[in-house]
Amino acid sequence: MVIRASIGAVPGLIPSFLILAGVLAGITALISRARNRPLLLPVLLATCTAALCTVTLLPGTAGMTVGQCDTGLPVHVFTSSSSLLNIGLFIPPAALSTLLFRRPATVAAVFVLFSGLIEFIQSVTSLGRSCTVTDVVANSIGALVGVGGAAVWLGIGGRALRRPLRDFAWAAGIALAGSAALAYGFNSQVTGVNVVAIDDSRRAVVDATEGSDTWLSAEAEAVFGTGTRSTGTQVEKDGSRWKIIASTDRGTISGWWPDRTLERASASDQHGDAGTLTAAQAGGVARSFARTHFPDSLAGSDQTVRTLDDGPHAAYLVTYRRHRQGVLMPMRLDFTITRSGRIIGFTSEAVRDPVPPRATVTGTTARRQPAKTAGAEAARAQLRARQVGGQWRPVWLRSADAAPVWLDGVTGQRVAPGK
C-alpha cells in the first residue's frame, strides 16, 4: 500500500526508473567490460542508484513551499511508513557499494551526505517534493544499516577491507567538507518549519475536541430549528478549555468544550417576525431554554423583559441578572426573541459568583464623591462585583453625563476595573 501510494504521488515513476536504470546499467557494464571487471555488483549498484534517484528526485504532486524544510525532530522515524520506506531505499545501494569498494567508512559518509543533498535539492527546487529532517535521518539509518551489514558479510567471507586507516581519513574529510557545504546551503537558502510539531498540535486539537462538532450541531438545531446544517467549525484554546465556534446555514453558535456550555448564538436572519407573542410569553420562551442550557445562570437570577422597537416585527430583549447582598454579580444572560417566539440570539457569561469584601461606601456617597471633580452629582450609582488588580471587589459604577466613574466600594477611591 505504501509503495502504491508513493508511485501514485510521483507520476511516471516506473517508466523513468526503467529508462534511467537501463542507461546507467548499460554504461556501467561497458566500463566494467573495458576494465575486465566483474559485472554483477556494478550493474546492481547502478540499478539501485537509478531507483534511489527516481524515487527521491523525480517531480511529484506534493511538497512544501520552495525554500522550506521540515526541521521537526524525527520522532516518527520508526513509526512512519514513509520513513520506513526511506530506510529500505538506502540499504541496497549502501550495501552494494561497500561490497564493491570495501571502504565502509567512506561509503557511509558519502551516502549520509547524499541524503542531505537530496533533501536540499528538494527544498530549493520546484519538484513538488518535501524536505524533512526525518527523511535525512531515515535515509542515513538505511545507509548505515546497509554498510554495516555488508561489512559483516565481508568479514564472514574473509575479504579484507581496503586500507582502513585511509578509508577513515577519507570519510572524515568528506564528512567535514560536505557537512560545511550543506550547512551553508541550508542556512542561506532554506527556512526551517517544524511540521512535525504542527501536525502533532493539530492531532492533539482533534483528539481534545473529539465529539464537540456533534454536540454543537445538536445545540444549533435547538436554537435555529430542525434541519440546521453546519458549514464550518473553528477551535480556539483558552486555558484548559476549548472554544468551539460553528457556522451554520442559519447563523453562528459558540460554546465551551469539554464543559458543554453555550456562550453565544446569532441568527443570520436578524429581522423580527410578525406574531402575537407578549412580553410575558417571551420571558417564558427564554426561561424554558435557560432551564435546559443555562441552569446555573438561571438560579437566583432576576428576569427583565424589554421591547425592542415597535410594531408587529418588534422583538424582545430578555435579560437575567443576579444580586448577592446587594452586589450585581458578573454573570450575564441575554436573549433576543421575536414576536413569533424565534430566538435570534443569546449571550451568556457563565461566571461563578465571587465573594468580594463587604462594601462600606454607600450609594449616596458614591454619587456625591465624584461631584468634586466632575462638577455634578451622578444620577445613580450601581454596586457591581468587578475585578480590580486581579481581585474581586465591590465597585460602584457612577453614571454621569461624561464618562462613567468607578469607585471602590470599600476605599472609595477611583479604580480602573478589569472584567
PDB file of N, CA, C and O in Angstrom, residues 179-235:
ATOM      1  N   SER A 179      29.528  18.405   5.091  1.00  0.00           N
ATOM      2  CA  SER A 179      28.646  18.978   6.115  1.00  0.00           C
ATOM      3  C   SER A 179      28.699  20.497   6.098  1.00  0.00           C
ATOM      4  O   SER A 179      27.672  21.176   6.243  1.00  0.00           O
ATOM      5  N   ALA A 180      29.911  21.045   5.926  1.00  0.00           N
ATOM      6  CA  ALA A 180      30.052  22.503   5.867  1.00  0.00           C
ATOM      7  C   ALA A 180      29.305  23.076   4.664  1.00  0.00           C
ATOM      8  O   ALA A 180      28.612  24.104   4.774  1.00  0.00           O
ATOM      9  N   ALA A 181      29.422  22.421   3.522  1.00  0.00           N
ATOM     10  CA  ALA A 181      28.740  22.907   2.320  1.00  0.00           C
ATOM     11  C   ALA A 181      27.221  22.837   2.478  1.00  0.00           C
ATOM     12  O   ALA A 181      26.499  23.777   2.126  1.00  0.00           O
ATOM     13  N   LEU A 182      26.729  21.726   3.013  1.00  0.00           N
ATOM     14  CA  LEU A 182      25.291  21.585   3.203  1.00  0.00           C
ATOM     15  C   LEU A 182      24.767  22.577   4.250  1.00  0.00           C
ATOM     16  O   LEU A 182      23.683  23.160   4.083  1.00  0.00           O
ATOM     17  N   ALA A 183      25.530  22.772   5.335  1.00  0.00           N
ATOM     18  CA  ALA A 183      25.117  23.718   6.369  1.00  0.00           C
ATOM     19  C   ALA A 183      25.001  25.126   5.796  1.00  0.00           C
ATOM     20  O   ALA A 183      24.041  25.856   6.074  1.00  0.00           O
ATOM     21  N   TYR A 184      25.976  25.518   4.970  1.00  0.00           N
ATOM     22  CA  TYR A 184      25.921  26.838   4.348  1.00  0.00           C
ATOM     23  C   TYR A 184      24.712  26.947   3.419  1.00  0.00           C
ATOM     24  O   TYR A 184      23.997  27.954   3.419  1.00  0.00           O
ATOM     25  N   GLY A 185      24.487  25.922   2.625  1.00  0.00           N
ATOM     26  CA  GLY A 185      23.368  25.943   1.694  1.00  0.00           C
ATOM     27  C   GLY A 185      22.026  26.047   2.408  1.00  0.00           C
ATOM     28  O   GLY A 185      21.173  26.856   2.043  1.00  0.00           O
ATOM     29  N   PHE A 186      21.834  25.233   3.450  1.00  0.00           N
ATOM     30  CA  PHE A 186      20.563  25.258   4.177  1.00  0.00           C
ATOM     31  C   PHE A 186      20.368  26.590   4.906  1.00  0.00           C
ATOM     32  O   PHE A 186      19.276  27.153   4.907  1.00  0.00           O
ATOM     33  N   ASN A 187      21.430  27.092   5.545  1.00  0.00           N
ATOM     34  CA  ASN A 187      21.304  28.346   6.293  1.00  0.00           C
ATOM     35  C   ASN A 187      21.021  29.539   5.384  1.00  0.00           C
ATOM     36  O   ASN A 187      20.334  30.482   5.783  1.00  0.00           O
ATOM     37  N   SER A 188      21.552  29.512   4.184  1.00  0.00           N
ATOM     38  CA  SER A 188      21.392  30.661   3.291  1.00  0.00           C
ATOM     39  C   SER A 188      20.185  30.554   2.370  1.00  0.00           C
ATOM     40  O   SER A 188      19.684  31.581   1.890  1.00  0.00           O
ATOM     41  N   GLN A 189      19.699  29.354   2.118  1.00  0.00           N
ATOM     42  CA  GLN A 189      18.648  29.186   1.115  1.00  0.00           C
ATOM     43  C   GLN A 189      17.335  28.614   1.651  1.00  0.00           C
ATOM     44  O   GLN A 189      16.310  28.683   0.968  1.00  0.00           O
ATOM     45  N   VAL A 190      17.353  28.073   2.860  1.00  0.00           N
ATOM     46  CA  VAL A 190      16.198  27.305   3.328  1.00  0.00           C
ATOM     47  C   VAL A 190      15.711  27.846   4.675  1.00  0.00           C
ATOM     48  O   VAL A 190      16.516  28.177   5.546  1.00  0.00           O
ATOM     49  N   THR A 191      14.402  27.910   4.829  1.00  0.00           N
ATOM     50  CA  THR A 191      13.770  28.295   6.091  1.00  0.00           C
ATOM     51  C   THR A 191      13.202  27.056   6.775  1.00  0.00           C
ATOM     52  O   THR A 191      12.492  26.271   6.146  1.00  0.00           O
ATOM     53  N   GLY A 192      13.528  26.893   8.033  1.00  0.00           N
ATOM     54  CA  GLY A 192      13.058  25.726   8.766  1.00  0.00           C
ATOM     55  C   GLY A 192      11.626  25.893   9.242  1.00  0.00           C
ATOM     56  O   GLY A 192      11.240  26.951   9.744  1.00  0.00           O
ATOM     57  N   VAL A 193      10.833  24.842   9.086  1.00  0.00           N
ATOM     58  CA  VAL A 193       9.445  24.818   9.556  1.00  0.00           C
ATOM     59  C   VAL A 193       9.226  23.505  10.295  1.00  0.00           C
ATOM     60  O   VAL A 193       9.474  22.429   9.739  1.00  0.00           O
ATOM     61  N   ASN A 194       8.780  23.598  11.552  1.00  0.00           N
ATOM     62  CA  ASN A 194       8.596  22.391  12.363  1.00  0.00           C
ATOM     63  C   ASN A 194       7.235  21.768  12.062  1.00  0.00           C
ATOM     64  O   ASN A 194       6.268  21.918  12.804  1.00  0.00           O
ATOM     65  N   VAL A 195       7.164  21.076  10.939  1.00  0.00           N
ATOM     66  CA  VAL A 195       5.897  20.465  10.515  1.00  0.00           C
ATOM     67  C   VAL A 195       5.468  19.354  11.471  1.00  0.00           C
ATOM     68  O   VAL A 195       4.274  19.162  11.715  1.00  0.00           O
ATOM     69  N   VAL A 196       6.428  18.645  12.037  1.00  0.00           N
ATOM     70  CA  VAL A 196       6.092  17.565  12.971  1.00  0.00           C
ATOM     71  C   VAL A 196       5.339  18.121  14.174  1.00  0.00           C
ATOM     72  O   VAL A 196       4.298  17.594  14.586  1.00  0.00           O
ATOM     73  N   ALA A 197       5.852  19.231  14.718  1.00  0.00           N
ATOM     74  CA  ALA A 197       5.184  19.842  15.869  1.00  0.00           C
ATOM     75  C   ALA A 197       3.811  20.372  15.478  1.00  0.00           C
ATOM     76  O   ALA A 197       2.850  20.263  16.244  1.00  0.00           O
ATOM     77  N   ILE A 198       3.721  20.955  14.277  1.00  0.00           N
ATOM     78  CA  ILE A 198       2.433  21.470  13.809  1.00  0.00           C
ATOM     79  C   ILE A 198       1.423  20.335  13.651  1.00  0.00           C
ATOM     80  O   ILE A 198       0.272  20.437  14.082  1.00  0.00           O
ATOM     81  N   ASP A 199       1.865  19.235  13.039  1.00  0.00           N
ATOM     82  CA  ASP A 199       0.974  18.093  12.853  1.00  0.00           C
ATOM     83  C   ASP A 199       0.551  17.495  14.190  1.00  0.00           C
ATOM     84  O   ASP A 199      -0.615  17.140  14.386  1.00  0.00           O
ATOM     85  N   ASP A 200       1.525  17.384  15.122  1.00  0.00           N
ATOM     86  CA  ASP A 200       1.195  16.842  16.438  1.00  0.00           C
ATOM     87  C   ASP A 200       0.211  17.752  17.164  1.00  0.00           C
ATOM     88  O   ASP A 200      -0.701  17.283  17.856  1.00  0.00           O
ATOM     89  N   SER A 201       0.399  19.079  17.002  1.00  0.00           N
ATOM     90  CA  SER A 201      -0.504  20.023  17.641  1.00  0.00           C
ATOM     91  C   SER A 201      -1.910  19.896  17.069  1.00  0.00           C
ATOM     92  O   SER A 201      -2.904  19.895  17.808  1.00  0.00           O
ATOM     93  N   ARG A 202      -1.995  19.769  15.734  1.00  0.00           N
ATOM     94  CA  ARG A 202      -3.309  19.607  15.115  1.00  0.00           C
ATOM     95  C   ARG A 202      -3.967  18.316  15.554  1.00  0.00           C
ATOM     96  O   ARG A 202      -5.174  18.272  15.822  1.00  0.00           O
ATOM     97  N   ARG A 203      -3.164  17.258  15.653  1.00  0.00           N
ATOM     98  CA  ARG A 203      -3.715  15.972  16.080  1.00  0.00           C
ATOM     99  C   ARG A 203      -4.208  16.060  17.522  1.00  0.00           C
ATOM    100  O   ARG A 203      -5.246  15.486  17.880  1.00  0.00           O
ATOM    101  N   ALA A 204      -3.458  16.807  18.363  1.00  0.00           N
ATOM    102  CA  ALA A 204      -3.869  16.971  19.760  1.00  0.00           C
ATOM    103  C   ALA A 204      -5.176  17.739  19.857  1.00  0.00           C
ATOM    104  O   ALA A 204      -6.038  17.425  20.694  1.00  0.00           O
ATOM    105  N   VAL A 205      -5.338  18.752  18.982  1.00  0.00           N
ATOM    106  CA  VAL A 205      -6.585  19.515  18.969  1.00  0.00           C
ATOM    107  C   VAL A 205      -7.752  18.613  18.578  1.00  0.00           C
ATOM    108  O   VAL A 205      -8.824  18.652  19.193  1.00  0.00           O
ATOM    109  N   VAL A 206      -7.542  17.806  17.543  1.00  0.00           N
ATOM    110  CA  VAL A 206      -8.601  16.895  17.089  1.00  0.00           C
ATOM    111  C   VAL A 206      -8.981  15.918  18.195  1.00  0.00           C
ATOM    112  O   VAL A 206     -10.168  15.675  18.456  1.00  0.00           O
ATOM    113  N   ASP A 207      -7.961  15.366  18.881  1.00  0.00           N
ATOM    114  CA  ASP A 207      -8.239  14.413  19.960  1.00  0.00           C
ATOM    115  C   ASP A 207      -8.959  15.087  21.122  1.00  0.00           C
ATOM    116  O   ASP A 207      -9.887  14.515  21.712  1.00  0.00           O
ATOM    117  N   ALA A 208      -8.520  16.324  21.460  1.00  0.00           N
ATOM    118  CA  ALA A 208      -9.091  17.008  22.618  1.00  0.00           C
ATOM    119  C   ALA A 208     -10.520  17.469  22.372  1.00  0.00           C
ATOM    120  O   ALA A 208     -11.304  17.604  23.311  1.00  0.00           O
ATOM    121  N   THR A 209     -10.864  17.741  21.121  1.00  0.00           N
ATOM    122  CA  THR A 209     -12.198  18.265  20.809  1.00  0.00           C
ATOM    123  C   THR A 209     -13.086  17.241  20.119  1.00  0.00           C
ATOM    124  O   THR A 209     -14.110  17.604  19.538  1.00  0.00           O
ATOM    125  N   GLU A 210     -12.683  15.960  20.185  1.00  0.00           N
ATOM    126  CA  GLU A 210     -13.497  14.923  19.548  1.00  0.00           C
ATOM    127  C   GLU A 210     -14.891  14.885  20.166  1.00  0.00           C
ATOM    128  O   GLU A 210     -15.046  14.805  21.383  1.00  0.00           O
ATOM    129  N   GLY A 211     -15.896  14.957  19.339  1.00  0.00           N
ATOM    130  CA  GLY A 211     -17.277  14.950  19.801  1.00  0.00           C
ATOM    131  C   GLY A 211     -17.897  16.325  19.907  1.00  0.00           C
ATOM    132  O   GLY A 211     -19.124  16.452  20.036  1.00  0.00           O
ATOM    133  N   SER A 212     -17.069  17.381  19.870  1.00  0.00           N
ATOM    134  CA  SER A 212     -17.601  18.736  20.025  1.00  0.00           C
ATOM    135  C   SER A 212     -18.457  19.141  18.826  1.00  0.00           C
ATOM    136  O   SER A 212     -19.439  19.882  18.987  1.00  0.00           O
ATOM    137  N   ASP A 213     -18.098  18.689  17.633  1.00  0.00           N
ATOM    138  CA  ASP A 213     -18.891  19.025  16.449  1.00  0.00           C
ATOM    139  C   ASP A 213     -20.322  18.495  16.581  1.00  0.00           C
ATOM    140  O   ASP A 213     -21.286  19.211  16.282  1.00  0.00           O
ATOM    141  N   THR A 214     -20.430  17.240  16.999  1.00  0.00           N
ATOM    142  CA  THR A 214     -21.749  16.633  17.143  1.00  0.00           C
ATOM    143  C   THR A 214     -22.579  17.367  18.187  1.00  0.00           C
ATOM    144  O   THR A 214     -23.768  17.641  17.986  1.00  0.00           O
ATOM    145  N   TRP A 215     -21.952  17.687  19.311  1.00  0.00           N
ATOM    146  CA  TRP A 215     -22.656  18.394  20.382  1.00  0.00           C
ATOM    147  C   TRP A 215     -23.137  19.768  19.914  1.00  0.00           C
ATOM    148  O   TRP A 215     -24.317  20.113  20.098  1.00  0.00           O
ATOM    149  N   LEU A 216     -22.248  20.551  19.285  1.00  0.00           N
ATOM    150  CA  LEU A 216     -22.630  21.904  18.906  1.00  0.00           C
ATOM    151  C   LEU A 216     -23.636  21.903  17.748  1.00  0.00           C
ATOM    152  O   LEU A 216     -24.484  22.804  17.650  1.00  0.00           O
ATOM    153  N   SER A 217     -23.575  20.892  16.880  1.00  0.00           N
ATOM    154  CA  SER A 217     -24.572  20.785  15.809  1.00  0.00           C
ATOM    155  C   SER A 217     -25.962  20.552  16.391  1.00  0.00           C
ATOM    156  O   SER A 217     -26.955  21.130  15.918  1.00  0.00           O
ATOM    157  N   ALA A 218     -26.040  19.705  17.426  1.00  0.00           N
ATOM    158  CA  ALA A 218     -27.324  19.463  18.084  1.00  0.00           C
ATOM    159  C   ALA A 218     -27.836  20.731  18.762  1.00  0.00           C
ATOM    160  O   ALA A 218     -29.037  21.045  18.717  1.00  0.00           O
ATOM    161  N   GLU A 219     -26.923  21.493  19.378  1.00  0.00           N
ATOM    162  CA  GLU A 219     -27.318  22.733  20.030  1.00  0.00           C
ATOM    163  C   GLU A 219     -27.774  23.764  18.990  1.00  0.00           C
ATOM    164  O   GLU A 219     -28.700  24.550  19.243  1.00  0.00           O
ATOM    165  N   ALA A 220     -27.138  23.780  17.837  1.00  0.00           N
ATOM    166  CA  ALA A 220     -27.539  24.711  16.778  1.00  0.00           C
ATOM    167  C   ALA A 220     -28.963  24.419  16.318  1.00  0.00           C
ATOM    168  O   ALA A 220     -29.748  25.344  16.061  1.00  0.00           O
ATOM    169  N   GLU A 221     -29.308  23.138  16.218  1.00  0.00           N
ATOM    170  CA  GLU A 221     -30.682  22.787  15.842  1.00  0.00           C
ATOM    171  C   GLU A 221     -31.664  23.210  16.927  1.00  0.00           C
ATOM    172  O   GLU A 221     -32.788  23.623  16.624  1.00  0.00           O
ATOM    173  N   ALA A 222     -31.243  23.111  18.188  1.00  0.00           N
ATOM    174  CA  ALA A 222     -32.123  23.522  19.280  1.00  0.00           C
ATOM    175  C   ALA A 222     -32.400  25.020  19.236  1.00  0.00           C
ATOM    176  O   ALA A 222     -33.482  25.474  19.604  1.00  0.00           O
ATOM    177  N   VAL A 223     -31.421  25.798  18.764  1.00  0.00           N
ATOM    178  CA  VAL A 223     -31.575  27.252  18.706  1.00  0.00           C
ATOM    179  C   VAL A 223     -32.236  27.693  17.407  1.00  0.00           C
ATOM    180  O   VAL A 223     -33.223  28.444  17.399  1.00  0.00           O
ATOM    181  N   PHE A 224     -31.704  27.222  16.280  1.00  0.00           N
ATOM    182  CA  PHE A 224     -32.133  27.729  14.975  1.00  0.00           C
ATOM    183  C   PHE A 224     -33.223  26.885  14.317  1.00  0.00           C
ATOM    184  O   PHE A 224     -33.784  27.275  13.301  1.00  0.00           O
ATOM    185  N   GLY A 225     -33.457  25.692  14.859  1.00  0.00           N
ATOM    186  CA  GLY A 225     -34.514  24.855  14.308  1.00  0.00           C
ATOM    187  C   GLY A 225     -33.992  23.598  13.647  1.00  0.00           C
ATOM    188  O   GLY A 225     -32.831  23.506  13.244  1.00  0.00           O
ATOM    189  N   THR A 226     -34.879  22.604  13.524  1.00  0.00           N
ATOM    190  CA  THR A 226     -34.520  21.326  12.912  1.00  0.00           C
ATOM    191  C   THR A 226     -34.102  21.523  11.450  1.00  0.00           C
ATOM    192  O   THR A 226     -34.709  22.317  10.730  1.00  0.00           O
ATOM    193  N   GLY A 227     -33.089  20.804  11.039  1.00  0.00           N
ATOM    194  CA  GLY A 227     -32.606  20.904   9.671  1.00  0.00           C
ATOM    195  C   GLY A 227     -31.464  21.875   9.494  1.00  0.00           C
ATOM    196  O   GLY A 227     -30.961  22.050   8.376  1.00  0.00           O
ATOM    197  N   THR A 228     -31.003  22.494  10.596  1.00  0.00           N
ATOM    198  CA  THR A 228     -29.858  23.405  10.515  1.00  0.00           C
ATOM    199  C   THR A 228     -28.611  22.628  10.127  1.00  0.00           C
ATOM    200  O   THR A 228     -28.288  21.596  10.722  1.00  0.00           O
ATOM    201  N   ARG A 229     -27.907  23.116   9.114  1.00  0.00           N
ATOM    202  CA  ARG A 229     -26.709  22.421   8.610  1.00  0.00           C
ATOM    203  C   ARG A 229     -25.455  23.208   8.952  1.00  0.00           C
ATOM    204  O   ARG A 229     -25.383  24.418   8.743  1.00  0.00           O
ATOM    205  N   SER A 230     -24.457  22.500   9.477  1.00  0.00           N
ATOM    206  CA  SER A 230     -23.171  23.117   9.808  1.00  0.00           C
ATOM    207  C   SER A 230     -22.365  23.335   8.529  1.00  0.00           C
ATOM    208  O   SER A 230     -22.310  22.465   7.658  1.00  0.00           O
ATOM    209  N   THR A 231     -21.745  24.516   8.436  1.00  0.00           N
ATOM    210  CA  THR A 231     -20.916  24.836   7.261  1.00  0.00           C
ATOM    211  C   THR A 231     -19.442  25.000   7.595  1.00  0.00           C
ATOM    212  O   THR A 231     -18.626  25.189   6.702  1.00  0.00           O
ATOM    213  N   GLY A 232     -19.088  24.919   8.866  1.00  0.00           N
ATOM    214  CA  GLY A 232     -17.685  25.053   9.242  1.00  0.00           C
ATOM    215  C   GLY A 232     -17.540  25.219  10.739  1.00  0.00           C
ATOM    216  O   GLY A 232     -18.465  25.666  11.434  1.00  0.00           O
ATOM    217  N   THR A 233     -16.359  24.837  11.249  1.00  0.00           N
ATOM    218  CA  THR A 233     -16.102  24.909  12.686  1.00  0.00           C
ATOM    219  C   THR A 233     -14.720  25.488  12.938  1.00  0.00           C
ATOM    220  O   THR A 233     -13.761  25.147  12.246  1.00  0.00           O
ATOM    221  N   GLN A 234     -14.628  26.371  13.931  1.00  0.00           N
ATOM    222  CA  GLN A 234     -13.351  26.913  14.378  1.00  0.00           C
ATOM    223  C   GLN A 234     -13.110  26.485  15.819  1.00  0.00           C
ATOM    224  O   GLN A 234     -14.061  26.336  16.599  1.00  0.00           O
ATOM    225  N   VAL A 235     -11.828  26.321  16.159  1.00  0.00           N
ATOM    226  CA  VAL A 235     -11.462  25.907  17.515  1.00  0.00           C
ATOM    227  C   VAL A 235     -10.420  26.874  18.057  1.00  0.00           C
ATOM    228  O   VAL A 235      -9.435  27.170  17.383  1.00  0.00           O
TER     229      VAL A 235
END
